[in-house]
Coordinates of N, CA and C in Angstrom, one line a residue:
M29 N 47.7 207.0 86.9 CA 48.7 207.5 87.9 C 50.1 207.2 87.2
S30 N 50.7 208.3 86.7 CA 51.9 208.1 86.0 C 53.0 209.2 86.3
T31 N 52.7 209.9 87.4 CA 53.6 211.0 87.7 C 54.9 210.5 88.3
G32 N 56.0 211.2 88.1 CA 57.3 211.0 88.6 C 57.5 209.8 89.5
A33 N 57.6 210.1 90.8 CA 57.9 209.0 91.8 C 56.9 207.9 91.8
N34 N 55.6 208.2 91.6 CA 54.6 207.2 91.6 C 54.9 206.1 90.5
R35 N 55.3 206.6 89.3 CA 55.6 205.7 88.2 C 56.8 204.7 88.7
Q36 N 57.8 205.3 89.3 CA 58.9 204.5 89.8 C 58.4 203.5 90.9
I37 N 57.7 204.0 91.8 CA 57.2 203.1 92.9 C 56.4 202.0 92.4
L38 N 55.4 202.3 91.5 CA 54.6 201.2 91.0 C 55.4 200.2 90.2
S39 N 56.4 200.7 89.4 CA 57.2 199.8 88.7 C 58.0 198.9 89.6
R40 N 58.5 199.4 90.7 CA 59.2 198.6 91.6 C 58.3 197.6 92.3
L41 N 57.1 198.0 92.7 CA 56.2 197.1 93.3 C 55.8 195.9 92.4
E42 N 55.6 196.2 91.1 CA 55.2 195.2 90.2 C 56.3 194.2 90.0
A43 N 57.6 194.7 90.0 CA 58.7 193.8 89.9 C 58.9 192.9 91.1
M44 N 58.4 193.3 92.3 CA 58.5 192.5 93.5 C 57.3 191.6 93.7
A45 N 56.3 191.6 92.8 CA 55.1 190.9 93.0 C 55.3 189.4 93.1
D46 N 54.5 188.7 93.9 CA 54.6 187.3 94.1 C 53.2 186.7 94.1
P47 N 52.8 186.1 93.0 CA 51.4 185.7 92.8 C 50.9 184.7 94.0
E48 N 51.8 183.8 94.4 CA 51.4 182.9 95.5 C 51.1 183.7 96.8
R49 N 52.0 184.6 97.1 CA 51.8 185.4 98.3 C 50.5 186.3 98.2
A50 N 50.3 186.8 97.0 CA 49.1 187.6 96.7 C 47.8 186.8 96.9
A51 N 47.8 185.6 96.5 CA 46.6 184.8 96.8 C 46.4 184.6 98.2
H52 N 47.4 184.4 99.0 CA 47.3 184.3 100.5 C 46.8 185.6 101.1
A53 N 47.3 186.7 100.6 CA 46.9 188.0 101.1 C 45.4 188.3 100.8
H54 N 45.0 187.8 99.6 CA 43.5 188.0 99.3 C 42.7 187.3 100.3
R55 N 43.1 186.1 100.7 CA 42.3 185.4 101.8 C 42.4 186.0 103.1
Y56 N 43.7 186.4 103.5 CA 44.0 186.9 104.8 C 43.3 188.2 105.1
F57 N 43.2 189.1 104.1 CA 42.6 190.4 104.3 C 41.2 190.4 103.8
K58 N 40.6 189.3 103.7 CA 39.1 189.2 103.5 C 38.6 190.1 102.3
S59 N 39.2 189.8 101.1 CA 38.8 190.7 100.0 C 37.9 190.0 99.0
G60 N 37.2 188.9 99.5 CA 36.2 188.3 98.6 C 34.9 189.0 98.7
P61 N 33.9 188.5 97.8 CA 32.6 189.1 97.8 C 31.9 189.1 99.2
G62 N 31.4 190.3 99.6 CA 30.7 190.4 100.8 C 31.6 190.5 102.1
E63 N 32.9 190.4 101.9 CA 33.8 190.5 103.0 C 34.3 192.0 103.2
Y64 N 34.9 192.3 104.3 CA 35.2 193.7 104.7 C 36.1 194.3 103.7
G65 N 37.0 193.6 103.1 CA 38.0 194.1 102.1 C 37.6 193.8 100.7
E66 N 36.3 193.6 100.4 CA 35.9 193.2 99.1 C 36.5 194.1 98.0
G67 N 37.0 193.4 97.0 CA 37.5 194.1 95.8 C 39.0 194.5 95.9
D68 N 39.6 194.4 97.1 CA 41.0 194.8 97.2 C 41.9 193.9 96.4
R69 N 43.0 194.4 95.8 CA 43.9 193.7 95.0 C 45.3 193.7 95.6
F70 N 46.0 192.6 95.4 CA 47.2 192.4 96.1 C 48.3 192.0 95.1
L71 N 49.5 192.5 95.3 CA 50.7 192.0 94.5 C 51.5 190.9 95.3
G72 N 51.3 190.9 96.6 CA 52.0 189.8 97.3 C 53.4 190.2 97.7
I73 N 53.5 191.3 98.5 CA 54.9 191.8 98.9 C 54.9 191.9 100.4
R74 N 56.0 191.5 101.0 CA 56.1 191.5 102.4 C 56.3 193.0 102.9
V75 N 55.8 193.2 104.2 CA 55.8 194.5 104.8 C 57.2 195.1 104.9
P76 N 58.2 194.3 105.3 CA 59.6 194.9 105.4 C 60.1 195.5 104.0
E77 N 59.7 194.8 102.9 CA 60.1 195.3 101.6 C 59.4 196.6 101.3
L78 N 58.1 196.7 101.7 CA 57.3 197.9 101.4 C 57.9 199.1 102.2
R79 N 58.3 198.8 103.4 CA 58.9 199.9 104.3 C 60.2 200.3 103.7
R80 N 61.0 199.4 103.2 CA 62.3 199.8 102.6 C 62.1 200.7 101.3
L81 N 61.1 200.3 100.5 CA 60.8 201.1 99.4 C 60.3 202.5 99.7
A82 N 59.4 202.5 100.8 CA 58.9 203.8 101.2 C 60.1 204.7 101.7
S83 N 61.0 204.1 102.4 CA 62.2 204.9 102.9 C 63.0 205.5 101.7
E84 N 63.1 204.7 100.7 CA 63.8 205.2 99.5 C 63.1 206.3 98.8
F85 N 61.8 206.4 98.9 CA 61.0 207.4 98.2 C 60.4 208.4 99.2
R86 N 61.0 208.6 100.3 CA 60.5 209.4 101.4 C 60.3 210.8 101.1
E87 N 60.9 211.3 100.0 CA 60.8 212.7 99.6 C 59.7 212.9 98.6
T88 N 58.9 211.9 98.3 CA 57.8 212.0 97.4 C 56.9 213.2 97.8
P89 N 56.5 214.1 96.9 CA 55.6 215.2 97.3 C 54.2 214.7 97.8
L90 N 53.6 215.5 98.6 CA 52.3 215.1 99.2 C 51.3 214.8 98.1
E91 N 51.3 215.6 97.1 CA 50.3 215.4 96.0 C 50.4 214.0 95.4
E92 N 51.7 213.5 95.2 CA 51.9 212.2 94.6 C 51.6 211.1 95.6
I93 N 51.9 211.4 96.9 CA 51.6 210.4 97.9 C 50.1 210.1 97.9
L94 N 49.3 211.2 97.8 CA 47.8 211.0 97.8 C 47.3 210.3 96.5
E95 N 48.0 210.6 95.4 CA 47.7 209.9 94.2 C 47.9 208.4 94.3
L96 N 49.1 208.1 94.9 CA 49.4 206.7 95.2 C 48.4 206.0 96.1
L97 N 47.8 206.7 97.0 CA 46.8 206.2 97.9 C 45.6 205.8 97.2
H98 N 45.4 206.2 96.0 CA 44.2 205.8 95.2 C 44.5 204.7 94.2
S99 N 45.7 204.1 94.4 CA 46.0 202.9 93.6 C 45.1 201.7 93.9
P100 N 44.7 200.9 93.0 CA 43.9 199.7 93.3 C 44.7 198.6 94.1
W101 N 46.1 198.8 94.1 CA 46.9 197.8 94.7 C 47.1 198.1 96.2
H102 N 46.8 197.2 97.0 CA 46.9 197.3 98.5 C 48.3 197.7 98.9
E103 N 49.3 197.1 98.3 CA 50.7 197.4 98.7 C 51.1 198.8 98.4
A104 N 50.5 199.4 97.3 CA 50.8 200.7 96.9 C 50.2 201.7 97.9
R105 N 49.0 201.4 98.4 CA 48.4 202.2 99.4 C 49.1 202.2 100.7
F106 N 49.6 201.0 101.1 CA 50.4 200.8 102.3 C 51.6 201.7 102.2
T107 N 52.3 201.6 101.1 CA 53.5 202.3 100.9 C 53.3 203.8 101.0
S108 N 52.2 204.3 100.4 CA 51.9 205.7 100.4 C 51.7 206.2 101.8
L109 N 51.0 205.3 102.7 CA 50.8 205.7 104.0 C 52.1 205.7 104.9
V110 N 53.0 204.8 104.6 CA 54.2 204.8 105.3 C 55.0 206.1 105.0
I111 N 55.0 206.5 103.7 CA 55.6 207.8 103.4 C 54.9 209.0 104.0
L112 N 53.6 208.9 104.0 CA 52.8 210.0 104.6 C 53.1 210.2 106.1
V113 N 53.2 209.0 106.8 CA 53.6 209.1 108.2 C 55.0 209.7 108.4
D114 N 55.9 209.3 107.6 CA 57.2 209.9 107.7 C 57.2 211.4 107.4
H115 N 56.4 211.9 106.4 CA 56.3 213.3 106.2 C 55.8 214.0 107.4
F116 N 54.7 213.4 108.1 CA 54.1 214.0 109.3 C 55.2 214.1 110.4
R117 N 55.9 213.0 110.6 CA 56.8 212.9 111.7 C 57.9 214.0 111.5
R118 N 58.3 214.2 110.3 CA 59.4 215.2 110.0 C 59.0 216.6 109.9
A119 N 57.7 216.8 109.8 CA 57.1 218.2 109.6 C 57.4 219.1 110.8
T120 N 57.9 220.3 110.6 CA 58.1 221.2 111.7 C 57.1 222.4 111.6
A121 N 56.6 222.6 110.4 CA 55.6 223.7 110.3 C 54.2 223.2 110.6
E122 N 53.5 224.0 111.4 CA 52.2 223.6 111.8 C 51.2 223.5 110.6
A123 N 51.4 224.3 109.7 CA 50.5 224.3 108.5 C 50.7 223.0 107.7
T124 N 51.9 222.5 107.7 CA 52.2 221.2 107.0 C 51.5 220.0 107.7
R125 N 51.7 220.0 109.0 CA 51.0 219.0 109.8 C 49.5 219.0 109.7
R126 N 49.0 220.2 109.7 CA 47.5 220.3 109.5 C 47.1 219.8 108.1
R127 N 47.9 220.2 107.1 CA 47.6 219.7 105.7 C 47.6 218.2 105.6
I128 N 48.6 217.6 106.2 CA 48.7 216.1 106.2 C 47.5 215.5 106.9
F129 N 47.2 216.0 108.1 CA 46.0 215.5 108.9 C 44.7 215.6 108.1
D130 N 44.5 216.8 107.5 CA 43.3 217.0 106.7 C 43.2 216.1 105.5
A131 N 44.4 215.9 104.9 CA 44.4 215.0 103.7 C 44.2 213.6 104.1
Y132 N 44.7 213.2 105.2 CA 44.5 211.8 105.7 C 43.0 211.5 105.9
L133 N 42.3 212.4 106.6 CA 40.9 212.1 106.8 C 40.1 212.3 105.6
A134 N 40.5 213.2 104.7 CA 39.8 213.4 103.4 C 39.8 212.2 102.5
H135 N 40.9 211.4 102.7 CA 41.1 210.2 101.9 C 40.9 208.9 102.6
A136 N 40.1 209.0 103.7 CA 39.9 207.8 104.6 C 39.3 206.6 103.8
T137 N 38.5 206.9 102.8 CA 37.9 205.8 102.1 C 38.9 204.9 101.4
R138 N 40.2 205.4 101.2 CA 41.2 204.7 100.6 C 42.1 204.0 101.6
I139 N 41.9 204.3 102.9 CA 42.6 203.7 104.0 C 41.7 202.5 104.5
N140 N 41.5 201.6 103.6 CA 40.4 200.7 103.6 C 40.7 199.2 103.9
N141 N 41.6 199.0 104.9 CA 41.8 197.7 105.5 C 42.5 197.9 106.8
W142 N 42.4 196.9 107.7 CA 42.8 197.2 109.0 C 44.3 197.5 109.1
D143 N 45.2 196.9 108.3 CA 46.6 197.2 108.4 C 46.9 198.6 107.9
L144 N 46.1 199.1 107.0 CA 46.3 200.5 106.5 C 46.0 201.5 107.6
V145 N 44.9 201.2 108.3 CA 44.6 202.1 109.5 C 45.7 201.9 110.6
D146 N 46.0 200.7 110.9 CA 46.9 200.4 112.0 C 48.3 200.9 111.9
C147 N 48.8 201.1 110.6 CA 50.1 201.6 110.4 C 50.2 203.1 110.4
S148 N 49.0 203.8 110.5 CA 49.0 205.2 110.3 C 48.2 206.1 111.3
A149 N 47.1 205.6 111.7 CA 46.2 206.4 112.5 C 46.8 207.0 113.8
H150 N 47.5 206.1 114.5 CA 48.1 206.6 115.8 C 49.4 207.3 115.5
R151 N 49.8 207.5 114.3 CA 51.0 208.2 114.0 C 50.7 209.5 113.3
I152 N 49.5 209.7 112.9 CA 49.1 211.0 112.3 C 48.0 211.6 113.1
V153 N 46.8 210.9 113.2 CA 45.7 211.5 113.8 C 45.9 211.7 115.3
G154 N 46.4 210.7 116.0 CA 46.7 210.8 117.4 C 47.7 212.0 117.7
P155 N 48.9 212.0 117.1 CA 49.8 213.1 117.4 C 49.2 214.5 117.1
Y156 N 48.5 214.6 116.0 CA 48.0 215.9 115.6 C 47.0 216.4 116.7
L157 N 46.2 215.5 117.2 CA 45.2 215.9 118.2 C 45.7 215.9 119.6
E158 N 46.9 215.6 119.8 CA 47.4 215.5 121.2 C 47.1 216.7 122.1
N159 N 47.3 217.9 121.5 CA 47.1 219.1 122.3 C 45.9 219.9 121.7
R160 N 45.0 219.2 121.1 CA 43.8 219.9 120.5 C 42.6 219.2 121.0
S161 N 41.4 219.7 120.6 CA 40.2 219.1 120.9 C 40.1 217.7 120.2
R162 N 39.6 216.7 121.0 CA 39.5 215.4 120.4 C 38.2 215.1 119.7
R163 N 37.4 216.2 119.5 CA 36.1 216.0 118.8 C 36.1 215.3 117.5
P164 N 37.2 215.5 116.7 CA 37.2 214.7 115.4 C 37.1 213.2 115.7
L165 N 37.6 212.7 116.8 CA 37.6 211.2 117.0 C 36.1 210.8 117.2
Y166 N 35.4 211.6 117.9 CA 34.0 211.2 118.2 C 33.1 211.3 116.9
R167 N 33.4 212.3 116.0 CA 32.7 212.3 114.7 C 33.1 211.0 113.9
L168 N 34.3 210.7 113.9 CA 34.7 209.5 113.2 C 34.1 208.2 113.8
A169 N 34.0 208.2 115.1 CA 33.4 207.0 115.8 C 31.9 206.8 115.5
K170 N 31.3 207.9 115.0 CA 29.8 207.8 114.7 C 29.6 207.6 113.2
S171 N 30.7 207.5 112.4 CA 30.6 207.3 111.0 C 30.1 206.0 110.6
P172 N 29.3 205.9 109.5 CA 28.9 204.6 109.0 C 30.0 203.8 108.4
L173 N 31.1 204.4 108.1 CA 32.3 203.8 107.5 C 33.1 203.1 108.5
L174 N 33.3 201.8 108.4 CA 34.0 201.0 109.3 C 35.4 201.6 109.5
W175 N 36.1 202.0 108.5 CA 37.5 202.5 108.6 C 37.6 203.8 109.3
D176 N 36.6 204.7 109.2 CA 36.6 205.9 110.0 C 36.5 205.5 111.5
R177 N 35.7 204.6 111.9 CA 35.6 204.2 113.3 C 36.8 203.6 113.8
R178 N 37.5 202.8 112.9 CA 38.7 202.1 113.4 C 39.8 203.2 113.5
I179 N 39.9 204.2 112.6 CA 40.8 205.3 112.8 C 40.7 205.9 114.1
A180 N 39.4 206.2 114.5 CA 39.2 206.9 115.8 C 39.8 206.1 116.9
V181 N 39.5 204.8 117.0 CA 40.0 204.0 118.1 C 41.5 203.8 118.1
I182 N 42.1 203.5 116.9 CA 43.5 203.3 116.8 C 44.3 204.6 117.1
A183 N 43.7 205.7 116.8 CA 44.4 207.0 117.0 C 44.7 207.2 118.5
T184 N 43.8 206.6 119.4 CA 44.0 206.8 120.8 C 45.3 206.0 121.3
F185 N 45.9 205.2 120.5 CA 47.1 204.5 120.9 C 48.2 205.5 121.3
H186 N 48.2 206.6 120.5 CA 49.2 207.7 120.8 C 48.9 208.2 122.2
F187 N 47.7 208.5 122.6 CA 47.4 209.0 123.9 C 47.7 208.0 125.0
I188 N 47.3 206.7 124.7 CA 47.6 205.7 125.7 C 49.1 205.6 126.1
R189 N 49.9 205.7 125.1 CA 51.3 205.7 125.3 C 51.8 206.8 126.2
L190 N 51.1 207.9 126.2 CA 51.4 209.0 127.0 C 50.7 209.0 128.4
G191 N 50.0 207.9 128.7 CA 49.3 207.7 130.0 C 48.0 208.4 130.0
D192 N 47.4 208.8 128.9 CA 46.1 209.4 128.8 C 45.1 208.4 128.2
F193 N 44.2 207.9 129.1 CA 43.3 206.9 128.7 C 41.9 207.3 128.5
E194 N 41.6 208.6 128.7 CA 40.2 209.1 128.7 C 39.5 208.8 127.4
D195 N 40.1 209.2 126.3 CA 39.4 209.0 125.1 C 39.2 207.6 124.6
C196 N 40.2 206.8 124.9 CA 40.1 205.4 124.6 C 38.9 204.8 125.3
L197 N 38.8 205.1 126.6 CA 37.7 204.5 127.4 C 36.4 205.0 127.0
A198 N 36.3 206.3 126.6 CA 35.1 206.9 126.2 C 34.6 206.3 124.9
L199 N 35.5 206.2 123.9 CA 35.2 205.6 122.6 C 34.8 204.1 122.8
A200 N 35.5 203.4 123.7 CA 35.2 202.0 123.9 C 33.7 201.9 124.4
G201 N 33.3 202.8 125.3 CA 31.9 202.8 125.7 C 31.0 203.1 124.6
L202 N 31.3 204.0 123.7 CA 30.4 204.3 122.6 C 30.3 203.2 121.6
L203 N 31.3 202.4 121.5 CA 31.4 201.4 120.4 C 31.1 200.0 120.9
L204 N 30.6 199.8 122.1 CA 30.3 198.5 122.7 C 29.4 197.7 121.8
K205 N 28.5 198.4 121.1 CA 27.5 197.7 120.2 C 27.8 197.8 118.7
D206 N 29.0 198.1 118.4 CA 29.4 198.2 117.0 C 29.2 196.8 116.4
P207 N 28.6 196.8 115.2 CA 28.3 195.5 114.5 C 29.5 194.8 114.0
E208 N 30.7 195.4 113.8 CA 31.8 194.8 113.1 C 32.8 194.2 114.0
D209 N 33.2 192.9 113.7 CA 34.2 192.2 114.5 C 35.5 192.9 114.5
L210 N 35.8 193.6 113.4 CA 37.1 194.3 113.3 C 37.2 195.4 114.3
M211 N 36.0 196.0 114.6 CA 35.9 197.0 115.6 C 36.0 196.4 117.0
H212 N 35.5 195.3 117.2 CA 35.6 194.6 118.5 C 37.1 194.3 118.8
K213 N 37.8 193.9 117.8 CA 39.2 193.6 118.0 C 40.0 194.9 118.3
A214 N 39.7 195.9 117.5 CA 40.4 197.2 117.7 C 40.2 197.8 119.1
V215 N 38.9 197.8 119.5 CA 38.6 198.3 120.9 C 39.3 197.5 121.9
G216 N 39.1 196.1 121.8 CA 39.7 195.2 122.8 C 41.2 195.4 122.9
W217 N 41.9 195.6 121.7 CA 43.3 195.8 121.7 C 43.7 197.0 122.4
M218 N 43.0 198.1 122.2 CA 43.4 199.4 122.8 C 43.1 199.3 124.4
L219 N 42.0 198.6 124.7 CA 41.8 198.4 126.2 C 42.9 197.6 126.8
R220 N 43.4 196.6 126.1 CA 44.5 195.8 126.6 C 45.7 196.7 126.8
E221 N 45.9 197.6 125.9 CA 47.1 198.5 126.0 C 46.9 199.4 127.2
V222 N 45.7 199.8 127.5 CA 45.5 200.6 128.7 C 45.8 199.7 129.9
G223 N 45.4 198.5 129.9 CA 45.7 197.6 131.0 C 47.1 197.3 131.2
N224 N 47.9 197.3 130.1 CA 49.3 197.1 130.2 C 50.0 198.2 131.0
R225 N 49.4 199.3 131.0 CA 49.9 200.5 131.7 C 49.3 200.8 133.0
D226 N 48.0 200.4 133.2 CA 47.3 200.6 134.4 C 46.2 199.6 134.5
R227 N 46.5 198.5 135.2 CA 45.5 197.4 135.3 C 44.3 197.8 136.0
E228 N 44.4 198.7 137.0 CA 43.2 199.1 137.8 C 42.2 199.9 136.9
V229 N 42.7 200.7 136.0 CA 41.9 201.5 135.1 C 41.1 200.5 134.2
L230 N 41.8 199.5 133.6 CA 41.1 198.6 132.8 C 40.1 197.8 133.6
E231 N 40.4 197.3 134.7 CA 39.5 196.5 135.5 C 38.2 197.3 135.9
Q232 N 38.4 198.6 136.2 CA 37.3 199.5 136.5 C 36.3 199.5 135.3
F233 N 36.9 199.6 134.1 CA 36.1 199.7 132.9 C 35.4 198.3 132.7
L234 N 36.1 197.2 132.9 CA 35.6 195.9 132.7 C 34.5 195.6 133.7
D235 N 34.7 196.1 135.0 CA 33.6 195.8 136.0 C 32.3 196.5 135.6
R236 N 32.4 197.6 134.9 CA 31.1 198.2 134.4 C 30.6 197.6 133.2
H237 N 31.4 197.1 132.3 CA 31.0 196.8 130.9 C 31.2 195.4 130.4
A238 N 31.9 194.6 131.2 CA 32.2 193.2 130.7 C 31.0 192.4 130.3
A239 N 29.9 192.6 131.0 CA 28.7 191.8 130.8 C 28.1 192.2 129.4
S240 N 28.3 193.4 129.0 CA 27.7 193.8 127.7 C 28.7 193.9 126.5
M241 N 29.9 193.6 126.8 CA 30.9 193.6 125.7 C 30.8 192.4 124.8
P242 N 31.0 192.6 123.5 CA 31.1 191.5 122.6 C 32.2 190.6 123.0
R243 N 32.1 189.3 122.8 CA 33.1 188.4 123.4 C 34.5 188.6 122.8
T244 N 34.5 188.9 121.5 CA 35.9 189.1 120.9 C 36.5 190.3 121.6
M245 N 35.8 191.4 121.8 CA 36.3 192.6 122.4 C 36.8 192.3 123.8
L246 N 36.0 191.5 124.6 CA 36.4 191.2 125.9 C 37.7 190.3 125.9
R247 N 37.7 189.3 125.1 CA 38.9 188.4 125.0 C 40.2 189.2 124.7
Y248 N 40.1 190.1 123.8 CA 41.3 190.9 123.5 C 41.7 191.8 124.7
A249 N 40.7 192.4 125.4 CA 40.9 193.3 126.5 C 41.6 192.6 127.6
I250 N 41.2 191.4 127.9 CA 41.7 190.7 129.1 C 42.9 189.8 128.9
E251 N 43.4 189.8 127.7 CA 44.4 188.8 127.3 C 45.6 188.8 128.2
K252 N 46.0 189.9 128.8 CA 47.2 190.0 129.6 C 46.9 189.9 131.1
L253 N 45.7 189.8 131.5 CA 45.3 189.7 132.9 C 45.7 188.3 133.4
P254 N 45.8 188.2 134.7 CA 46.0 186.8 135.3 C 44.9 185.9 135.0
G255 N 45.2 184.6 134.9 CA 44.2 183.6 134.5 C 42.9 183.7 135.3
A256 N 43.0 183.8 136.6 CA 41.8 183.8 137.4 C 40.9 185.0 137.1
R257 N 41.5 186.2 136.8 CA 40.7 187.4 136.5 C 40.1 187.2 135.1
R258 N 40.8 186.6 134.2 CA 40.3 186.4 132.8 C 39.1 185.5 132.9
A259 N 39.2 184.4 133.7 CA 38.0 183.5 133.8 C 36.9 184.2 134.5
Q260 N 37.1 185.1 135.4 CA 36.0 185.8 136.1 C 35.3 186.7 135.1
Y261 N 36.0 187.4 134.3 CA 35.4 188.3 133.3 C 34.6 187.5 132.2
M262 N 35.2 186.4 131.8 CA 34.6 185.6 130.7 C 33.3 185.0 131.2
M263 N 33.2 184.8 132.5 CA 31.9 184.2 133.1 C 30.9 185.3 133.5
S264 N 31.2 186.5 133.2 CA 30.3 187.6 133.5 C 28.9 187.3 132.9
P265 N 27.8 187.4 133.7 CA 26.5 187.1 133.1 C 26.2 188.0 131.9
R266 N 25.7 187.4 130.9 CA 25.4 188.2 129.6 C 24.0 188.6 129.6

């Protein structure tokens, strides 16, 4: 990867590298053998610095953004996604938005840690599907790839902010038995966001499913409820 803007971005990233912070990131993002982020590599750069760099290179062409997304460095992939989100936000042509959406899903194997999903899915996938069929979310939710499933759930944050909870609740029901703790956290987080806007809707879901929800998912979902209600749901018979 040596084309134009990418060469400059990578050079700047390498100049900002902090080995001590990189070692911490390696542990924090679980990139050891057998962990969900196995093999990921870190330079050790703070997110605000990455966002400033992305802003500076916001005119990077889509082809180069996607090349950067294939970097072995986590921070390079994060930077590429921040730029991609900005491209999508500024796009006025429907064909451009479609191209970005398609490219995002086509490269989902490179959106391979929770922060990469969380900084982008509800800013690209959610907005693109706002006035379209939500079927792509359900295909993603059935994927064997953890990151596809997380993209599906986090994308619903866009709808939740608009007061549309249907797909979040439907996906939460489908993913109750997901084997990954990262998915339990993602689903619980989105359910909590639903509850922040409509407590009754959240509690109706919990009344049906609390007894079968993974404990992590349940704890995340009820975090903002009054103490007595939290205790009630945590004591639901398993």
